[in-house]
Amino acid sequence: MGATGSVVANSASSVEQTEGGDATRNTPKVVELKKLPDAIEEAVYVHEKFPLIIDTTEQAGRFLKYQTGTFISFDDPIQSMKSNLNKSLVGSFQFGRTLTLKFKTLEGMNESIFEPNVFPKEVLCRSKFFTDEVWKSVLPSKTSEDGDDITISSEFVFILCTNTDFVPPALYELMHVIKVVDKLTPSGANSATSGAEEDPMEQIAVMFGAKEVIRNSTQLVEAAFDGDLGEVKNYLDKGYHLESVDGRKHTALSEAACQGHMEVITHLLQIGADPNSTSDTGRSPLWRAAFNGHVEAVKMLLEAGASPEFVDKVSMESAFDVAQNEEVRGILSAWDMNTTVQLMEQRRRVILANLESRIKTSAEREFYARNLIRKELIEKAMSNDIQGIKVILEEVAAECEASSRDGSPAKPRATVEVRNDGGQSLLSIAAQFDFIDLAMFL
């Protein structure tokens, strides 16, 4: 079946959620977000098809945005201009990166999004797009004259992503369909009720190796309680986490607020301390400042986004209830909670921006690290260096094992299945040069 009019068939496909479902029977493979990278690799290198991802939770879209490559929201008329699609396509297949096209829905999808020699419909079919006739046809005219100097990388991946379950039947033939869900029960069914909710962005950070490492220091917390700003800065400079806690889950900011140490409070808030952290009894920095009657601390915490609504888990008393004096109670009663909501939203955006920056940096670093290892393995195979390949694979395995111990996904940066730019695996290279011992080792 070709990537022609059948692509735009309007009959919906059933999406029975069976883990590892057979895409040829209009059933997607269902995975959790953490298994998506493996599912994409399986689509490309086992089924030899580009992946189509059903993303009703929108988690996959967040993950794909940070892939080393280009993420295009097709609903954006600027991003989806044919000239931009062509530029993104050429850059992605030339340098072995991912090109993701995201749709809110595939209903009504038609051939108008494609254009021969610019963004051809054959991009939906991996085997057809990788033919010289097709991929060379999209090269800009001034480049196509020197087309022999340009190759299409076997690492190139084209992804369609949709936020609804609808998939035109023809796309089940052309692409490998994957559905991302929140949770899978042992039987493979989707479950939204098992376990505590995990922040999707934090989960993505873990997948890219960008999870923040927290080095806790009770000494930092004690220094804040003592009002020793110099020591607080000293511990922070040593790499201890701003949100370090003591045995009762009090942070440095909470301890400083409890004692009314304004210099320490000011510094901690300026560098991003959370004004709404709570102890094991539910007491926030504002609650403790109010309890001890520290007027200036109460004002500063409120202006930093501290919520006066937290209550002690035992007494169920709020900061207003425990306020030591009328001045503090007056400040709290007059405070507009809408201001708190706005300040908390501003803080959330800053935290998200910092997290996105960490993920992007980590994604780039990971891409280049994987590519470097891939090239080293290919060079070793070309020179029949079995021992060199062993050393690299052992190092990769050790690194993978270490990362799995600290909670990161146990996914090696390279395996014997890596391929050169022409699509040859190490085993294929060994066969080409008649390296019998290398072939047996692989």
CSV table of C-alpha atoms in Angstrom, one decimal:
chain,number,residue,atom,x,y,z
A,1,MET,CA,0.0,0.0,0.0
A,2,GLY,CA,1.6,3.3,-1.0
A,3,ALA,CA,1.8,6.6,0.8
A,4,THR,CA,-0.9,8.1,-1.5
A,5,GLY,CA,-4.7,8.8,-1.0
A,6,SER,CA,-5.0,5.8,1.3
A,7,VAL,CA,-3.1,7.8,3.9
A,8,VAL,CA,-5.9,10.1,4.4
A,9,ALA,CA,-8.6,7.5,4.9
A,10,ASN,CA,-11.2,8.8,7.3
A,11,SER,CA,-12.2,5.6,9.0
A,12,ALA,CA,-10.9,5.4,12.6
A,13,SER,CA,-8.8,2.5,13.8
A,14,SER,CA,-9.4,0.6,17.0
A,15,VAL,CA,-6.7,1.1,19.6
A,16,GLU,CA,-7.0,-1.9,21.9
A,17,GLN,CA,-4.3,-1.4,24.6
A,18,THR,CA,-2.3,-4.6,24.5
A,19,GLU,CA,1.4,-4.2,25.4
A,20,GLY,CA,3.5,-5.2,22.4
A,21,GLY,CA,0.5,-5.2,20.1
A,22,ASP,CA,0.9,-6.0,16.5
A,23,ALA,CA,0.7,-2.8,14.5
A,24,THR,CA,-0.2,-4.6,11.3
A,25,ARG,CA,-3.6,-5.4,12.9
A,26,ASN,CA,-4.3,-1.8,13.7
A,27,THR,CA,-3.3,-2.3,17.3
A,28,PRO,CA,-0.5,0.0,18.8
A,29,LYS,CA,2.3,-1.1,21.0
A,30,VAL,CA,1.5,0.3,24.4
A,31,VAL,CA,4.3,1.6,26.6
A,32,GLU,CA,5.0,3.9,29.5
A,33,LEU,CA,7.0,7.0,28.9
A,34,LYS,CA,10.2,5.5,30.3
A,35,LYS,CA,10.0,2.7,27.7
A,36,LEU,CA,9.4,5.1,24.7
A,37,PRO,CA,13.1,5.3,23.6
A,38,ASP,CA,13.3,1.5,23.4
A,39,ALA,CA,10.0,1.4,21.5
A,40,ILE,CA,11.3,3.9,19.0
A,41,GLU,CA,14.5,2.0,18.4
A,42,GLU,CA,12.5,-1.2,18.0
A,43,ALA,CA,10.3,0.5,15.4
A,44,VAL,CA,13.3,1.7,13.4
A,45,TYR,CA,15.8,-1.2,13.7
A,46,VAL,CA,13.5,-4.2,14.2
A,47,HIS,CA,10.4,-3.3,12.2
A,48,GLU,CA,12.3,-1.0,9.9
A,49,LYS,CA,9.5,1.6,10.1
A,50,PHE,CA,9.3,5.1,11.3
A,51,PRO,CA,7.3,5.5,14.5
A,52,LEU,CA,3.8,7.1,14.9
A,53,ILE,CA,3.2,8.0,18.5
A,54,ILE,CA,-0.3,8.3,20.0
A,55,ASP,CA,0.2,10.7,22.9
A,56,THR,CA,-3.1,11.3,24.6
A,57,THR,CA,-1.3,12.2,27.9
A,58,GLU,CA,1.1,14.7,26.1
A,59,GLN,CA,4.0,13.2,27.9
A,60,ALA,CA,5.7,11.9,24.8
A,61,GLY,CA,5.5,15.3,23.2
A,62,ARG,CA,7.4,16.8,26.1
A,63,PHE,CA,10.0,14.1,25.8
A,64,LEU,CA,10.4,14.5,22.0
A,65,LYS,CA,10.8,18.2,22.3
A,66,TYR,CA,14.2,17.6,23.9
A,67,GLN,CA,15.4,15.0,21.4
A,68,THR,CA,18.5,16.2,19.5
A,69,GLY,CA,16.7,17.3,16.3
A,70,THR,CA,13.7,19.3,15.3
A,71,PHE,CA,10.2,19.3,16.9
A,72,ILE,CA,7.5,20.9,14.7
A,73,SER,CA,4.0,21.6,15.8
A,74,PHE,CA,2.0,21.3,12.6
A,75,ASP,CA,-0.8,23.4,14.0
A,76,ASP,CA,1.6,26.4,14.0
A,77,PRO,CA,1.4,27.9,10.5
A,78,ILE,CA,4.9,29.4,10.7
A,79,GLN,CA,6.6,26.1,11.8
A,80,SER,CA,4.6,24.1,9.2
A,81,MET,CA,5.6,26.2,6.2
A,82,LYS,CA,6.8,24.0,3.4
A,83,SER,CA,10.2,25.7,3.3
A,84,ASN,CA,10.7,25.1,7.0
A,85,LEU,CA,9.6,21.5,6.6
A,86,ASN,CA,12.2,21.0,3.8
A,87,LYS,CA,15.0,22.7,5.7
A,88,SER,CA,14.3,20.6,8.8
A,89,LEU,CA,14.0,17.4,6.9
A,90,VAL,CA,17.3,17.8,5.0
A,91,GLY,CA,19.2,18.9,8.2
A,92,SER,CA,17.8,15.9,10.2
A,93,PHE,CA,18.6,13.1,7.7
A,94,GLN,CA,22.0,14.6,6.8
A,95,PHE,CA,23.2,14.8,10.4
A,96,GLY,CA,21.3,11.7,11.8
A,97,ARG,CA,18.8,13.6,14.0
A,98,THR,CA,15.2,13.2,14.9
A,99,LEU,CA,12.4,15.1,13.1
A,100,THR,CA,9.1,15.1,14.9
A,101,LEU,CA,5.9,16.4,13.4
A,102,LYS,CA,3.2,16.9,16.1
A,103,PHE,CA,-0.5,17.0,15.3
A,104,LYS,CA,-3.4,17.5,17.7
A,105,THR,CA,-5.3,15.0,15.6
A,106,LEU,CA,-4.7,13.0,12.4
A,107,GLU,CA,-8.4,13.3,11.5
A,108,GLY,CA,-8.7,15.2,8.2
A,109,MET,CA,-5.0,14.7,7.5
A,110,ASN,CA,-4.6,15.0,3.7
A,111,GLU,CA,-1.9,15.1,1.0
A,112,SER,CA,-1.8,18.9,1.1
A,113,ILE,CA,0.9,18.7,3.8
A,114,PHE,CA,3.2,16.9,1.3
A,115,GLU,CA,4.9,18.3,-1.8
A,116,PRO,CA,7.2,16.3,-4.1
A,117,ASN,CA,10.9,17.5,-4.0
A,118,VAL,CA,10.2,19.5,-0.9
A,119,PHE,CA,8.4,17.3,1.7
A,120,PRO,CA,7.4,14.2,-0.1
A,121,LYS,CA,4.7,11.8,1.2
A,122,GLU,CA,7.3,9.0,1.0
A,123,VAL,CA,8.7,10.3,4.3
A,124,LEU,CA,6.0,8.3,6.0
A,125,CYS,CA,7.6,5.1,4.7
A,126,ARG,CA,11.1,4.5,5.9
A,127,SER,CA,12.1,2.0,3.2
A,128,LYS,CA,10.9,4.3,0.4
A,129,PHE,CA,12.4,7.5,1.8
A,130,PHE,CA,15.8,5.9,2.1
A,131,THR,CA,16.0,5.3,-1.6
A,132,ASP,CA,18.4,7.7,-3.4
A,133,GLU,CA,15.6,8.7,-5.8
A,134,VAL,CA,13.5,10.1,-2.9
A,135,TRP,CA,15.9,11.6,-0.4
A,136,LYS,CA,18.1,13.3,-3.0
A,137,SER,CA,15.0,14.9,-4.6
A,138,VAL,CA,14.5,17.1,-1.5
A,139,LEU,CA,17.9,18.6,-1.5
A,140,PRO,CA,18.0,22.3,-2.3
A,141,SER,CA,19.0,23.0,-6.0
A,142,LYS,CA,22.4,24.5,-5.2
A,143,THR,CA,23.1,21.4,-3.0
A,144,SER,CA,21.7,18.7,-5.2
A,145,GLU,CA,24.4,19.5,-7.8
A,146,ASP,CA,26.9,18.2,-5.3
A,147,GLY,CA,24.6,15.5,-4.0
A,148,ASP,CA,27.3,12.8,-4.2
A,149,ASP,CA,29.0,14.5,-1.2
A,150,ILE,CA,25.9,14.2,0.9
A,151,THR,CA,24.6,11.0,2.5
A,152,ILE,CA,21.5,10.1,4.4
A,153,SER,CA,22.4,9.0,7.9
A,154,SER,CA,21.0,5.6,9.1
A,155,GLU,CA,20.4,7.4,12.5
A,156,PHE,CA,17.7,9.7,11.0
A,157,VAL,CA,14.3,9.1,12.5
A,158,PHE,CA,11.0,10.7,11.4
A,159,ILE,CA,8.2,10.7,13.9
A,160,LEU,CA,4.5,11.5,13.7
A,161,CYS,CA,2.9,12.4,17.0
A,162,THR,CA,-0.8,12.8,17.6
A,163,ASN,CA,-2.8,13.7,20.8
A,164,THR,CA,-5.8,11.5,19.9
A,165,ASP,CA,-6.3,7.8,19.4
A,166,PHE,CA,-7.4,8.2,15.7
A,167,VAL,CA,-4.9,6.8,13.2
A,168,PRO,CA,-5.8,6.4,9.5
A,169,PRO,CA,-5.6,2.6,8.7
A,170,ALA,CA,-3.0,3.2,6.0
A,171,LEU,CA,-0.6,4.6,8.5
A,172,TYR,CA,-0.6,1.3,10.4
A,173,GLU,CA,0.8,-0.2,7.3
A,174,LEU,CA,3.4,2.5,6.7
A,175,MET,CA,4.5,3.2,10.2
A,176,HIS,CA,5.0,1.4,13.6
A,177,VAL,CA,2.3,2.8,15.9
A,178,ILE,CA,3.1,3.3,19.6
A,179,LYS,CA,0.8,4.5,22.3
A,180,VAL,CA,2.2,6.2,25.4
A,181,VAL,CA,0.2,5.8,28.7
A,182,ASP,CA,0.7,6.9,32.3
A,183,LYS,CA,1.0,3.4,33.8
A,184,LEU,CA,0.8,-0.2,32.8
A,185,THR,CA,-0.6,-2.9,35.2
A,186,PRO,CA,1.3,-6.2,35.1
A,187,SER,CA,-1.2,-7.5,32.5
A,188,GLY,CA,-0.4,-4.5,30.3
A,189,ALA,CA,-3.6,-2.6,30.8
A,190,ASN,CA,-3.5,1.2,31.3
A,191,SER,CA,-3.8,2.2,34.9
A,192,ALA,CA,-3.9,5.7,36.3
A,193,THR,CA,-4.3,4.7,39.9
A,194,SER,CA,-1.2,2.7,40.8
A,195,GLY,CA,1.4,4.5,42.9
A,196,ALA,CA,2.1,8.2,43.5
A,197,GLU,CA,2.0,10.6,40.6
A,198,GLU,CA,5.4,11.4,39.2
A,199,ASP,CA,6.2,14.8,37.7
A,200,PRO,CA,6.4,14.2,33.9
A,201,MET,CA,9.2,16.8,33.5
A,202,GLU,CA,11.2,15.2,36.3
A,203,GLN,CA,10.7,11.8,34.6
A,204,ILE,CA,11.9,13.2,31.3
A,205,ALA,CA,14.9,14.7,33.1
A,206,VAL,CA,15.8,11.3,34.5
A,207,MET,CA,15.5,9.8,31.0
A,208,PHE,CA,18.0,12.3,29.6
A,209,GLY,CA,20.4,11.9,32.6
A,210,ALA,CA,19.5,15.4,33.8
A,211,LYS,CA,18.0,14.6,37.1
A,212,GLU,CA,19.2,17.0,39.7
A,213,VAL,CA,21.6,15.5,42.2
A,214,ILE,CA,20.7,16.5,45.8
A,215,ARG,CA,23.6,16.5,48.3
A,216,ASN,CA,22.0,17.0,51.7
A,217,SER,CA,23.7,18.9,54.5
A,218,THR,CA,22.3,19.1,58.0
A,219,GLN,CA,25.2,21.5,58.8
A,220,LEU,CA,23.8,23.9,56.3
A,221,VAL,CA,20.5,23.8,58.0
A,222,GLU,CA,22.1,24.3,61.4
A,223,ALA,CA,24.1,27.3,60.1
A,224,ALA,CA,20.8,28.9,58.9
A,225,PHE,CA,19.3,28.3,62.3
A,226,ASP,CA,22.3,30.1,63.9
A,227,GLY,CA,22.0,33.0,61.5
A,228,ASP,CA,25.6,32.4,60.2
A,229,LEU,CA,25.3,33.6,56.6
A,230,GLY,CA,29.0,33.0,55.9
A,231,GLU,CA,28.7,29.3,56.8
A,232,VAL,CA,25.5,29.0,54.8
A,233,LYS,CA,27.2,30.4,51.7
A,234,ASN,CA,30.2,28.1,52.4
A,235,TYR,CA,28.1,25.0,52.4
A,236,LEU,CA,26.2,26.1,49.3
A,237,ASP,CA,29.6,26.8,47.5
A,238,LYS,CA,30.6,23.2,48.4
A,239,GLY,CA,27.7,21.9,46.3
A,240,TYR,CA,25.2,21.1,49.0
A,241,HIS,CA,21.6,21.5,48.0
A,242,LEU,CA,19.7,24.7,48.8
A,243,GLU,CA,16.7,22.5,50.0
A,244,SER,CA,18.8,20.4,52.4
A,245,VAL,CA,16.8,19.3,55.4
A,246,ASP,CA,17.4,18.1,59.0
A,247,GLY,CA,15.8,15.1,60.7
A,248,ARG,CA,12.4,16.9,60.9
A,249,LYS,CA,12.5,17.9,57.2
A,250,HIS,CA,13.1,21.6,58.1
A,251,THR,CA,15.0,23.4,55.4
A,252,ALA,CA,17.6,26.1,55.9
A,253,LEU,CA,15.0,28.7,55.0
A,254,SER,CA,12.6,27.3,57.5
A,255,GLU,CA,15.2,27.4,60.2
A,256,ALA,CA,16.2,30.9,59.4
A,257,ALA,CA,12.5,32.0,59.4
A,258,CYS,CA,11.9,30.3,62.7
A,259,GLN,CA,14.7,32.5,64.2
A,260,GLY,CA,14.0,35.6,62.2
A,261,HIS,CA,17.5,35.8,60.7
A,262,MET,CA,16.7,38.3,57.9
A,263,GLU,CA,20.1,38.3,56.2
A,264,VAL,CA,19.9,34.6,55.8
A,265,ILE,CA,16.3,34.6,54.7
A,266,THR,CA,17.0,37.3,52.1
A,267,HIS,CA,19.9,35.4,50.7
A,268,LEU,CA,18.2,32.1,50.5
A,269,LEU,CA,15.1,33.5,48.8
A,270,GLN,CA,17.2,35.5,46.3
A,271,ILE,CA,18.9,32.2,45.2
A,272,GLY,CA,15.6,30.4,44.8
A,273,ALA,CA,14.8,28.7,48.1
A,274,ASP,CA,11.3,27.3,48.3
A,275,PRO,CA,9.1,29.4,50.6
A,276,ASN,CA,6.5,26.7,50.7
A,277,SER,CA,8.6,23.7,51.8
A,278,THR,CA,7.0,21.9,54.8
A,279,SER,CA,8.4,19.8,57.6
A,280,ASP,CA,7.2,16.4,58.6
A,281,THR,CA,4.5,18.0,60.6
A,282,GLY,CA,3.4,20.3,57.8
A,283,ARG,CA,4.9,23.5,59.1
A,284,SER,CA,6.1,26.0,56.5
A,285,PRO,CA,8.7,28.7,56.9
A,286,LEU,CA,5.9,31.3,57.1
A,287,TRP,CA,4.1,29.2,59.8
A,288,ARG,CA,7.2,29.1,61.9
A,289,ALA,CA,8.0,32.8,61.4
A,290,ALA,CA,4.4,33.7,62.5
A,291,PHE,CA,4.5,31.4,65.5
A,292,ASN,CA,7.6,33.2,66.7
A,293,GLY,CA,6.3,36.7,65.9
A,294,HIS,CA,8.9,37.7,63.3
A,295,VAL,CA,7.1,40.5,61.5
A,296,GLU,CA,9.7,41.3,58.9
A,297,ALA,CA,10.2,37.6,58.1
A,298,VAL,CA,6.5,37.1,57.6
A,299,LYS,CA,6.3,40.1,55.2
A,300,MET,CA,9.3,38.9,53.2
A,301,LEU,CA,8.1,35.3,52.9
A,302,LEU,CA,4.6,36.5,51.8
A,303,GLU,CA,6.2,38.7,49.1
A,304,ALA,CA,8.2,35.7,48.0
A,305,GLY,CA,5.1,33.6,47.4
A,306,ALA,CA,4.7,31.8,50.7
A,307,SER,CA,1.2,30.5,51.3
A,308,PRO,CA,-0.5,31.3,54.6
A,309,GLU,CA,-2.8,28.3,54.1
A,310,PHE,CA,-0.5,25.5,55.3
A,311,VAL,CA,-1.6,24.0,58.6
A,312,ASP,CA,0.1,21.9,61.3
A,313,LYS,CA,-0.8,18.2,60.7
A,314,VAL,CA,-1.6,17.6,64.4
A,315,SER,CA,-3.2,20.8,65.6
A,316,MET,CA,-4.6,21.8,62.2
A,317,GLU,CA,-3.7,25.4,63.0
A,318,SER,CA,-2.6,27.8,60.3
A,319,ALA,CA,0.0,30.6,60.5
A,320,PHE,CA,-2.8,33.0,61.4
A,321,ASP,CA,-4.0,30.7,64.2
A,322,VAL,CA,-0.6,30.5,65.8
A,323,ALA,CA,0.6,34.0,65.2
A,324,GLN,CA,2.3,35.3,68.3
A,325,ASN,CA,1.0,38.9,68.1
A,326,GLU,CA,-1.7,41.1,66.5
A,327,GLU,CA,0.7,42.7,64.0
A,328,VAL,CA,1.4,39.4,62.4
A,329,ARG,CA,-2.2,38.4,62.4
A,330,GLY,CA,-3.1,41.7,60.8
A,331,ILE,CA,-0.6,41.2,58.0
A,332,LEU,CA,-1.9,37.7,57.4
A,333,SER,CA,-5.5,38.6,57.4
A,334,ALA,CA,-5.0,41.5,55.0
A,335,TRP,CA,-2.9,39.5,52.6
A,336,ASP,CA,-4.5,38.8,49.2
A,337,MET,CA,-4.3,35.1,48.3
A,338,ASN,CA,-4.5,36.0,44.6
A,339,THR,CA,-1.1,37.6,44.9
A,340,THR,CA,0.3,34.3,46.4
A,341,VAL,CA,-1.2,32.3,43.5
A,342,GLN,CA,0.5,34.7,41.0
A,343,LEU,CA,3.9,34.5,42.8
A,344,MET,CA,3.7,30.7,43.0
A,345,GLU,CA,3.0,30.5,39.3
A,346,GLN,CA,6.0,32.8,38.6
A,347,ARG,CA,8.2,30.5,40.7
A,348,ARG,CA,6.9,27.4,38.9
A,349,ARG,CA,7.8,29.0,35.5
A,350,VAL,CA,11.4,29.8,36.7
A,351,ILE,CA,11.8,26.2,38.0
A,352,LEU,CA,10.5,24.8,34.7
A,353,ALA,CA,12.8,27.0,32.7
A,354,ASN,CA,15.8,25.8,34.7
A,355,LEU,CA,14.8,22.2,34.3
A,356,GLU,CA,14.3,22.6,30.5
A,357,SER,CA,17.8,24.1,30.3
A,358,ARG,CA,19.3,21.1,32.2
A,359,ILE,CA,17.4,18.7,29.9
A,360,LYS,CA,18.5,20.4,26.7
A,361,THR,CA,22.1,20.5,27.8
A,362,SER,CA,22.0,16.9,28.8
A,363,ALA,CA,20.3,15.8,25.6
A,364,GLU,CA,23.0,17.5,23.5
A,365,ARG,CA,25.7,16.0,25.6
A,366,GLU,CA,24.1,12.5,25.4
A,367,PHE,CA,23.7,12.7,21.6
A,368,TYR,CA,27.4,13.6,21.0
A,369,ALA,CA,28.6,11.0,23.5
A,370,ARG,CA,26.5,8.2,21.8
A,371,ASN,CA,27.7,9.3,18.4
A,372,LEU,CA,31.4,9.3,19.5
A,373,ILE,CA,31.1,5.8,20.9
A,374,ARG,CA,29.3,4.7,17.7
A,375,LYS,CA,32.1,6.0,15.5
A,376,GLU,CA,34.8,4.4,17.7
A,377,LEU,CA,33.1,1.0,17.5
A,378,ILE,CA,32.8,1.3,13.7
A,379,GLU,CA,36.5,2.3,13.4
A,380,LYS,CA,37.4,-0.7,15.5
A,381,ALA,CA,35.3,-3.0,13.4
A,382,MET,CA,36.8,-1.6,10.2
A,383,SER,CA,40.3,-2.4,11.5
A,384,ASN,CA,39.3,-5.8,12.9
A,385,ASP,CA,40.2,-4.7,16.4
A,386,ILE,CA,38.2,-7.2,18.5
A,387,GLN,CA,40.0,-6.3,21.8
A,388,GLY,CA,39.2,-2.6,21.2
A,389,ILE,CA,35.5,-3.4,20.7
A,390,LYS,CA,35.5,-5.5,23.9
A,391,VAL,CA,37.0,-2.6,25.9
A,392,ILE,CA,34.5,-0.1,24.6
A,393,LEU,CA,31.5,-2.4,25.3
A,394,GLU,CA,32.8,-3.3,28.8
A,395,GLU,CA,33.1,0.4,29.6
A,396,VAL,CA,29.6,1.1,28.3
A,397,ALA,CA,28.2,-1.8,30.3
A,398,ALA,CA,29.9,-0.7,33.5
A,399,GLU,CA,28.6,2.9,33.0
A,400,CYS,CA,25.1,1.5,32.3
A,401,GLU,CA,25.2,-0.6,35.5
A,402,ALA,CA,26.3,2.3,37.6
A,403,SER,CA,23.5,4.6,36.2
A,404,SER,CA,20.9,1.9,37.0
A,405,ARG,CA,22.1,1.8,40.6
A,406,ASP,CA,21.4,5.6,41.1
A,407,GLY,CA,17.8,5.2,39.7
A,408,SER,CA,18.5,6.3,36.1
A,409,PRO,CA,17.2,4.1,33.2
A,410,ALA,CA,19.6,1.3,32.6
A,411,LYS,CA,20.1,2.0,28.9
A,412,PRO,CA,23.6,1.5,27.3
A,413,ARG,CA,24.9,4.3,25.2
A,414,ALA,CA,25.9,1.7,22.5
A,415,THR,CA,25.5,-1.9,21.6
A,416,VAL,CA,26.9,-4.2,18.9
A,417,GLU,CA,23.9,-3.1,16.8
A,418,VAL,CA,25.3,0.3,16.1
A,419,ARG,CA,25.4,1.2,12.4
A,420,ASN,CA,27.6,3.4,10.2
A,421,ASP,CA,26.2,6.2,8.1
A,422,GLY,CA,25.5,3.7,5.3
A,423,GLY,CA,23.3,1.6,7.6
A,424,GLN,CA,25.9,-1.3,8.1
A,425,SER,CA,26.0,-3.0,11.5
A,426,LEU,CA,29.3,-4.2,13.0
A,427,LEU,CA,28.5,-7.7,11.9
A,428,SER,CA,27.8,-6.5,8.4
A,429,ILE,CA,31.2,-4.8,8.3
A,430,ALA,CA,32.9,-8.0,9.6
A,431,ALA,CA,31.2,-10.0,6.8
A,432,GLN,CA,32.2,-7.5,4.1
A,433,PHE,CA,35.9,-7.7,5.0
A,434,ASP,CA,35.8,-11.4,5.8
A,435,PHE,CA,36.8,-10.8,9.5
A,436,ILE,CA,35.7,-14.3,10.7
A,437,ASP,CA,36.9,-14.0,14.3
A,438,LEU,CA,35.2,-10.6,14.7
A,439,ALA,CA,32.0,-12.0,13.2
A,440,MET,CA,32.0,-14.9,15.6
A,441,PHE,CA,32.6,-12.6,18.6
A,442,LEU,CA,29.8,-10.3,17.6
